[in-house]
CSV table of C-alpha atoms in Angstrom, one decimal:
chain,number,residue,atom,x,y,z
A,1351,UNK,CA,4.8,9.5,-23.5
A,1352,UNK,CA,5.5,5.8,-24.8
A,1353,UNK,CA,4.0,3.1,-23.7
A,1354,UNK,CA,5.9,1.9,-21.1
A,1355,UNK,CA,7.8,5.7,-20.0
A,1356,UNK,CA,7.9,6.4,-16.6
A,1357,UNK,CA,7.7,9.8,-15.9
A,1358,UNK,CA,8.9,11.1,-12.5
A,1359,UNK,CA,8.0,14.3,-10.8
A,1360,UNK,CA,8.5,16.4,-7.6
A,1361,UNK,CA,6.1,19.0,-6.1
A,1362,UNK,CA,6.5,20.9,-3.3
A,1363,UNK,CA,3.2,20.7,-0.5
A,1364,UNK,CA,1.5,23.6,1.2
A,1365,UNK,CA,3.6,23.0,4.1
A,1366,UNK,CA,6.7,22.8,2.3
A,1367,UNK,CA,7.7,19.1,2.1
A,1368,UNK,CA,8.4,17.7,-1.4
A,1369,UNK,CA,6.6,14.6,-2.7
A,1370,UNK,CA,7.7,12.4,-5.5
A,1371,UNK,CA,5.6,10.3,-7.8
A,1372,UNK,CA,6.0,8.4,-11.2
A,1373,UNK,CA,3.4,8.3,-13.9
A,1374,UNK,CA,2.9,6.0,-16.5
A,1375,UNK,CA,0.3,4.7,-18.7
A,1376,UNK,CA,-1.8,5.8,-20.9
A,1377,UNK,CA,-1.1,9.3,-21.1
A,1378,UNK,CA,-5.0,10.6,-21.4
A,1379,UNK,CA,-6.1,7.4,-19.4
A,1380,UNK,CA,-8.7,7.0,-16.7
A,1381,UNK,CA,-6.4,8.0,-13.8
A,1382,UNK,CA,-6.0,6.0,-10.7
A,1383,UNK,CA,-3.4,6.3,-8.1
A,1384,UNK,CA,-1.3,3.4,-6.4
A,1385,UNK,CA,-0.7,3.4,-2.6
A,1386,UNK,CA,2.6,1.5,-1.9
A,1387,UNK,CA,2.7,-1.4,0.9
A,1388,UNK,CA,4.6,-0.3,4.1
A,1389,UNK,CA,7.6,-0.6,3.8
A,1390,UNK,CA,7.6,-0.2,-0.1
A,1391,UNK,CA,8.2,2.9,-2.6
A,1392,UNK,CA,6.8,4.5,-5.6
A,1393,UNK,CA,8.3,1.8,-7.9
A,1394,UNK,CA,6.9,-1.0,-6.4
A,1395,UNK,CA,5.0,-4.1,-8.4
A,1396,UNK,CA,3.2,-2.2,-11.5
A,1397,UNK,CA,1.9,-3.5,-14.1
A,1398,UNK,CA,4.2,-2.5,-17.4
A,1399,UNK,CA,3.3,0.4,-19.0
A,1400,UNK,CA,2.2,-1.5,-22.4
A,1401,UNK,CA,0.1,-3.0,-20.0
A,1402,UNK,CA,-1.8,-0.6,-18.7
A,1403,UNK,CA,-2.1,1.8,-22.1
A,1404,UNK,CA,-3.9,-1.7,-23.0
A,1405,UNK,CA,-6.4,-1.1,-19.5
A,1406,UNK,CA,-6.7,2.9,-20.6
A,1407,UNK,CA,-4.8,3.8,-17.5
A,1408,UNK,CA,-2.9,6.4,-15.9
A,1409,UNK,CA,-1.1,5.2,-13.0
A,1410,UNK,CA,0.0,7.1,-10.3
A,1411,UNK,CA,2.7,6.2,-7.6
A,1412,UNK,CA,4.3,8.5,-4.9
A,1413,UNK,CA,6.4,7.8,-1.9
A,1414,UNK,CA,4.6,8.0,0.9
A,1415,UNK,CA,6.5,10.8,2.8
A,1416,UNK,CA,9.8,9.6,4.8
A,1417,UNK,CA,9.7,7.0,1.9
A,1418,UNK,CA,11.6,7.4,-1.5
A,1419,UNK,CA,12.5,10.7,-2.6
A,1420,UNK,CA,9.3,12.5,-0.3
A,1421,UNK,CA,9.9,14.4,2.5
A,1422,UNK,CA,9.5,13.1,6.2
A,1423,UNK,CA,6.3,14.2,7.6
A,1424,UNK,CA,6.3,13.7,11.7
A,1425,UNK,CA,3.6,12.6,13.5
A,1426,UNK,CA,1.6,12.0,10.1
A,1427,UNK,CA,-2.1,10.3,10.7
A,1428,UNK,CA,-3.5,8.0,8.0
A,1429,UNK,CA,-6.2,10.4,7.0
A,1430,UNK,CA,-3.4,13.2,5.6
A,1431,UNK,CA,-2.6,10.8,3.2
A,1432,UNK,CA,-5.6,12.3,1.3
A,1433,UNK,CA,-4.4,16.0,1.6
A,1434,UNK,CA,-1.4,14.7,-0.6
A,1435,UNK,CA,-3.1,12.9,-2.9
A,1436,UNK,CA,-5.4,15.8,-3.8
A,1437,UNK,CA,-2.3,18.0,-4.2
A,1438,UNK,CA,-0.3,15.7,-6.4
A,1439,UNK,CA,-4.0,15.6,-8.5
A,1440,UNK,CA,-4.5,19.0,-8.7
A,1441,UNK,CA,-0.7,19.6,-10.2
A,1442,UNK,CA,-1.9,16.9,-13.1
A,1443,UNK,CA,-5.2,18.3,-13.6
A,1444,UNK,CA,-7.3,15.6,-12.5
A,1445,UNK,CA,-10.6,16.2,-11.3
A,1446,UNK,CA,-11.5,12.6,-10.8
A,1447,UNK,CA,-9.7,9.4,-9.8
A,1448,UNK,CA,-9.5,6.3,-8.5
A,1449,UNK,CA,-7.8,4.8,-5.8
A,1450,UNK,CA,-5.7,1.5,-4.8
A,1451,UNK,CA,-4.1,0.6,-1.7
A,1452,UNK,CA,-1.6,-2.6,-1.5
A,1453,UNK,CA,-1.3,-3.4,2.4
A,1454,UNK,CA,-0.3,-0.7,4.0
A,1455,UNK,CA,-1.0,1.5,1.1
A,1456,UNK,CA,-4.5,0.5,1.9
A,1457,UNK,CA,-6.0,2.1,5.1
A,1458,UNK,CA,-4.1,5.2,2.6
A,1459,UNK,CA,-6.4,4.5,0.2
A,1460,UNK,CA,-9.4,4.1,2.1
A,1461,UNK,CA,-8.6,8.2,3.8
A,1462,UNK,CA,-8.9,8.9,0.4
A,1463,UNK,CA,-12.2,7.7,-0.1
A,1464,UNK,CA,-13.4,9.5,2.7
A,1465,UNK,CA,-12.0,12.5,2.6
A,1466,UNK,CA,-12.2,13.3,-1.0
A,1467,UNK,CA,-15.6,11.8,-1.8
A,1468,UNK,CA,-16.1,14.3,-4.7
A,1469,UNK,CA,-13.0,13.5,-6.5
A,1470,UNK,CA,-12.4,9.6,-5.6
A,1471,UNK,CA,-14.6,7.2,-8.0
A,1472,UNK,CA,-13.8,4.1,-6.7
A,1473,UNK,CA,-11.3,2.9,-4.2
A,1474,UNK,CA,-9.8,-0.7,-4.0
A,1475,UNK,CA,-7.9,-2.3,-0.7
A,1476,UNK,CA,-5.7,-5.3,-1.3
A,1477,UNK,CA,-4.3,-7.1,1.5
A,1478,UNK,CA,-4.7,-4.4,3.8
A,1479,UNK,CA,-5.2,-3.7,7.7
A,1480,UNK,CA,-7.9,-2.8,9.9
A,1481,UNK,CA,-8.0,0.2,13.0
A,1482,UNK,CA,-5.7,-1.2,15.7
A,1483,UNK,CA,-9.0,-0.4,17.7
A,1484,UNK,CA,-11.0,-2.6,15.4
A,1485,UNK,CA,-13.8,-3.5,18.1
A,1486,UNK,CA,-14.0,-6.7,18.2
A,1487,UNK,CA,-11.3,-8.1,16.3
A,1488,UNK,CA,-8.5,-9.6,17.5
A,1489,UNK,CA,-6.0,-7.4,15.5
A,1490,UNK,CA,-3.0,-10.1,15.8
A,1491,UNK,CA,-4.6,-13.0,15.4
A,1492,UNK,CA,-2.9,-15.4,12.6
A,1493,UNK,CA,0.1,-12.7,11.4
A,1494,UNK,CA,3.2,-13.9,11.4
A,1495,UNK,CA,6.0,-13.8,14.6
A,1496,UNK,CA,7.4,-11.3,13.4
A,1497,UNK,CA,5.0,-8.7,12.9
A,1498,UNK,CA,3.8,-10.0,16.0
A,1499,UNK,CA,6.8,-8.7,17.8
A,1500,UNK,CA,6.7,-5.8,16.2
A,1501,UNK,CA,3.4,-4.1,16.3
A,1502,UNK,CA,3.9,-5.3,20.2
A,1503,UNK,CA,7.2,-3.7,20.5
A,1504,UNK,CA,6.0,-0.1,18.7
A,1505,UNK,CA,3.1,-0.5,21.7
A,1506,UNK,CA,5.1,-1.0,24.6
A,1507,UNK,CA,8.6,0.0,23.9
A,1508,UNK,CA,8.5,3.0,21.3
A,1509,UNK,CA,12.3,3.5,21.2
A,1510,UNK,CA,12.8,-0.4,21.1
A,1511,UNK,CA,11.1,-0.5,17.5
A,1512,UNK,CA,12.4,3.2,16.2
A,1513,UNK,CA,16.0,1.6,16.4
A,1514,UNK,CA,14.9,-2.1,15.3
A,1515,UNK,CA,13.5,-0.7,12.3
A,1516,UNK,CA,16.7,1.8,11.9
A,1517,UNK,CA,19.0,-1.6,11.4
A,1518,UNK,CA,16.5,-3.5,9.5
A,1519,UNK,CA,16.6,-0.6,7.0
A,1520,UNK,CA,20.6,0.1,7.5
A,1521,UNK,CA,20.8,-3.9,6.5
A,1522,UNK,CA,18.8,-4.2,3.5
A,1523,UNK,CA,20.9,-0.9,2.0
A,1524,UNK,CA,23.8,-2.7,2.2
A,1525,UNK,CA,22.1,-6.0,1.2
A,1526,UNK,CA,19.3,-5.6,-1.4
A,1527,UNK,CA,18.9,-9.2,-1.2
A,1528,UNK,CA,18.4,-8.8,2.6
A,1529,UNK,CA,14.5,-8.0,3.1
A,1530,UNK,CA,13.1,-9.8,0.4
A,1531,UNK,CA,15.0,-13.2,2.2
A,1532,UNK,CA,13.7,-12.0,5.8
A,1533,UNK,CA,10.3,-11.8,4.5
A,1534,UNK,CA,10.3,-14.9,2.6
A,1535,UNK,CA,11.3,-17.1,5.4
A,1536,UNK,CA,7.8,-16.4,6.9
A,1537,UNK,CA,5.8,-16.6,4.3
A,1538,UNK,CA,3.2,-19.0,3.0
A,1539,UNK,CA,3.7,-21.5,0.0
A,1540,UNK,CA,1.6,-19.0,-2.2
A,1541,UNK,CA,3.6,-16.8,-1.2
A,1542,UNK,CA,6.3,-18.0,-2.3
A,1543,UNK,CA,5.3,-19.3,-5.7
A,1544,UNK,CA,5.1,-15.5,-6.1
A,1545,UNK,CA,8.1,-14.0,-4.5
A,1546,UNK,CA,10.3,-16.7,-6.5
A,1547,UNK,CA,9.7,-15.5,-9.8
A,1548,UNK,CA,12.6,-13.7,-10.9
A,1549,UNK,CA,11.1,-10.8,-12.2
A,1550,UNK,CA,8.9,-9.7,-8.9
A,1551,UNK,CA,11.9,-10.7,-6.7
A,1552,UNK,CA,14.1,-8.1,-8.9
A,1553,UNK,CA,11.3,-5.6,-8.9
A,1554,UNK,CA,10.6,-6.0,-4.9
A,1555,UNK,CA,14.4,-5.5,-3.8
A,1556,UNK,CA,14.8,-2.5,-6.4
A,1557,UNK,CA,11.3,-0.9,-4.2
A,1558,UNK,CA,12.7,-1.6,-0.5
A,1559,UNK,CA,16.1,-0.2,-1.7
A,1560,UNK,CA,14.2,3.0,-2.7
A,1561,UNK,CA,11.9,3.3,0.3
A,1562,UNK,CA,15.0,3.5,2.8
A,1563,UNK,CA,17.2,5.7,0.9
A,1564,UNK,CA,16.4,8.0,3.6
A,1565,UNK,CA,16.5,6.0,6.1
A,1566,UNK,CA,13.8,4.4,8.0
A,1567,UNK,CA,11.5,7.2,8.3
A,1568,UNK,CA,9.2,6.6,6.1
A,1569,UNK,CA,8.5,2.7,7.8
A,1570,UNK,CA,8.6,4.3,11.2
A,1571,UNK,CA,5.8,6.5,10.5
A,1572,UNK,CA,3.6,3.7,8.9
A,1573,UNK,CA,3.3,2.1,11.9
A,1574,UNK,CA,2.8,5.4,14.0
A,1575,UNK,CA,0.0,6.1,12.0
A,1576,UNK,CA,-1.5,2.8,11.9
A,1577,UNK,CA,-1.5,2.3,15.8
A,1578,UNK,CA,-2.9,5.8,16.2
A,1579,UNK,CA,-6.2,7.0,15.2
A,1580,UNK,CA,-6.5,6.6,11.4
A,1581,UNK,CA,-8.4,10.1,11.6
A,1582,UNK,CA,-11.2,9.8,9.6
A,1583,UNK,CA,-14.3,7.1,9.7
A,1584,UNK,CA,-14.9,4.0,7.8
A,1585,UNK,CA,-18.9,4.9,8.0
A,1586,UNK,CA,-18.4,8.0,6.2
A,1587,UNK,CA,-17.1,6.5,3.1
A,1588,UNK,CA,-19.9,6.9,0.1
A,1589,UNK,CA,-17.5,5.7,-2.6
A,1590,UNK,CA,-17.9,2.3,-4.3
A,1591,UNK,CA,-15.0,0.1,-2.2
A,1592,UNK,CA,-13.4,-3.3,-3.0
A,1593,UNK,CA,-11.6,-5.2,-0.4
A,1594,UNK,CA,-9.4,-8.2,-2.3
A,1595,UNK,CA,-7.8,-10.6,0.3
A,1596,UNK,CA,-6.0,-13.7,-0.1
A,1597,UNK,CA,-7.5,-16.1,1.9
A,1598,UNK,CA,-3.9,-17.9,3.2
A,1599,UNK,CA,-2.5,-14.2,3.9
A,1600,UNK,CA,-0.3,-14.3,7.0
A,1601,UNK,CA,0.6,-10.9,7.2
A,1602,UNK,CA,-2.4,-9.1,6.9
A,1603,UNK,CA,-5.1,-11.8,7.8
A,1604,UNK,CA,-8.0,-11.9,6.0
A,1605,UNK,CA,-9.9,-11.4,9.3
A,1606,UNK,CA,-9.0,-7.5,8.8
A,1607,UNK,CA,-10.7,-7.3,5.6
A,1608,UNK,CA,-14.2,-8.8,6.4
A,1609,UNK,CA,-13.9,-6.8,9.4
A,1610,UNK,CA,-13.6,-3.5,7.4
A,1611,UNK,CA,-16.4,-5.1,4.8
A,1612,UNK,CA,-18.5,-4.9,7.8
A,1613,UNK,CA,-18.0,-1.3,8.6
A,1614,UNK,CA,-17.7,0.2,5.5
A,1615,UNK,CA,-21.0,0.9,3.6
A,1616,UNK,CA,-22.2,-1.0,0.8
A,1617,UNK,CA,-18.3,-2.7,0.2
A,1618,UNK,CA,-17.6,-5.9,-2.0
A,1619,UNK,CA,-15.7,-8.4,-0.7
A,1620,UNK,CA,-13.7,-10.6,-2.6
A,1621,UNK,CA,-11.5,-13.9,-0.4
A,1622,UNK,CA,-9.1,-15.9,-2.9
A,1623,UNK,CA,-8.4,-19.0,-1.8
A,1624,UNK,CA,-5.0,-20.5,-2.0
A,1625,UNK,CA,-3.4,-17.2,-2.0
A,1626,UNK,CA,-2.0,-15.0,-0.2
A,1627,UNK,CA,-0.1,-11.4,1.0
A,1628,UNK,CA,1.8,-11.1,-2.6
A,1629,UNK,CA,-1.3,-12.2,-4.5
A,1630,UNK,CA,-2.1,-8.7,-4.6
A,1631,UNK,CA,0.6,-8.7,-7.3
A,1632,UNK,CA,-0.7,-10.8,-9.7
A,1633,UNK,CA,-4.3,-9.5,-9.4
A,1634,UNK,CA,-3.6,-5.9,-9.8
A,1635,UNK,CA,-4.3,-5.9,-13.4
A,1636,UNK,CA,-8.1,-7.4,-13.1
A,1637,UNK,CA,-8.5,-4.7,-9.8
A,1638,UNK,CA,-7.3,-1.8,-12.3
A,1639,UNK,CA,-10.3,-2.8,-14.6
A,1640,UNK,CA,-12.7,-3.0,-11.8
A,1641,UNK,CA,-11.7,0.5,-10.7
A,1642,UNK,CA,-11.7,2.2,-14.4
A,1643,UNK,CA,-14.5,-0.2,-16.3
A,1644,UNK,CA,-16.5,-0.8,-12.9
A,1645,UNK,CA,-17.0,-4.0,-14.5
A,1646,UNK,CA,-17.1,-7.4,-11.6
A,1647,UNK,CA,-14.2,-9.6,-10.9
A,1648,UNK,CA,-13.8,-12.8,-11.6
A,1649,UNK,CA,-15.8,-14.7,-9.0
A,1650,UNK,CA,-13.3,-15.4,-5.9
A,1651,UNK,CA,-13.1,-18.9,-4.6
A,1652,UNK,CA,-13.9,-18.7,-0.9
């Protein structure tokens, strides 16, 4: 493999779905899988390949299922996330790895290190999201309208959001340009700084034009599964954690991350201050070392 190949592959589960994931990297790397935001897909915001054969690392990416080229999985919880990582490890030959979630890639990531405690290292949550039962957090407090209206609309009129979603993701097929523009115009300056370099811009339409290519299934089940029981505990996770926030994040608030920092055992915390949701981009890199080199980030600004 070259430096910056991408090499894509399909496996089929126990149960007979199909899941699709990309590797690239260092071919004999310290391996770490990538959990995509919701929506998002396997090709998201990487670092290049040269890149990450710098970092020693294999990356791994797969479409959650209903996402990408992965099967739909109905009525998926958070926690069997984990059951599909382990199978897409096993048909690489990877006893060991490490785990990153990006948003909603990241309550994912955290199933991982709880369920597979012998085979996770280390597990890092950027941006992500706390339980919808979070005791004692107010769950919507400082996210934006919109997902406002929409994690109310899933709770209190299912098939209100099922079809709001379905034309959101019939609209940016048609326009690629399309979610990238709806997402900006709530967004934070930080925010952004970061979405309006060309290069992320390109690389976020080309990922939400691969997460709906089969519809919005894959979106639709995120937020199932996120407003359900996540299925596993944060107390039982043993594995070394990061939680990276950016302090001006308005999708995501950074309330949900020292929330989690207080339930899960013995996790760092790192705030960023004037950043936000898509900071997760630009960090990745220095996360990737953290998670392969165990070596301490830069100190955050809080």
């Amino acid at each position: 493999m070259s430096q910056d190949r991408v090499s894509r592959h399909q496996i089929e589960t126990p149960d007979g779905r199909v899941l699709t994931f990309d590797v690239t990297g260092h071919p004999a790397g310290s391996p770490v899988f990538l959990l995509h935001g919701s929506p998002g897909s396997r090709i998201g915001p990487r670092p290049r390949g040269s890149v990450l054969y710098r970092l020693g690392i294999q990356l791994i990416s797969y479409d959650r299922p209903g996402y990408g080229g992965s099967t739909r999985h109905p009525k998926r919880s958070v926690a069997d996330a984990a059951q599909d990582i382990e199978v897409i490890a096993d048909s690489l030959g990877l006893d060991r790895f490490a785990v990153v979630g990006r948003s909603g890639g990241g309550p994912h990531a955290l199933a991982a290190a709880a369920r597979l405690p012998r085979r996770v290292s280390r597990t890092a949550v950027l941006v992500g999201i706390a339980p919808s039962d979070a005791e004692g957090l107010d769950w919507l407090n400082g996210m934006t309208d919109g997902n406002v209206r929409e994690y109310e609309t899933a709770d209190n009129d299912w098939p209100k959001h099922v079809e709001r979603l379905r034309l959101l993701a019939d609209r940016a097929r048609r326009d690629p340009e399309f979610m990238v523009d709806n997402i900006r115009r709530q967004m934070t300056a930080p925010d952004r700084q970061v979405v309006d370099d060309i290069a992320i811009r390109r690389l976020l339409t080309q990922t939400y034009v691969e997460a709906f290519a089969q519809g919005p299934f894959g979106w639709i089940d995120d937020v199932a599964a996120f407003r359900s029981a996540w299925g596993f505990r944060l107390r039982e996770i043993t594995v070394p954690v990061l939680l990276w926030h950016g302090a001006d994040d308005n999708f995501s608030p950074v309330s949900h991350a020292r929330w989690l920092a207080e339930q899960i055992p013995h996790a760092e915390i790192q705030v960023q201050a004037s950043t936000a949701h898509f900071g997760a981009v630009e960090v990745l890199p220095e996360v990737l070392h953290w998670l392969v080199a165990g070596r301490p980030l830069a100190a955050a600004r809080h």
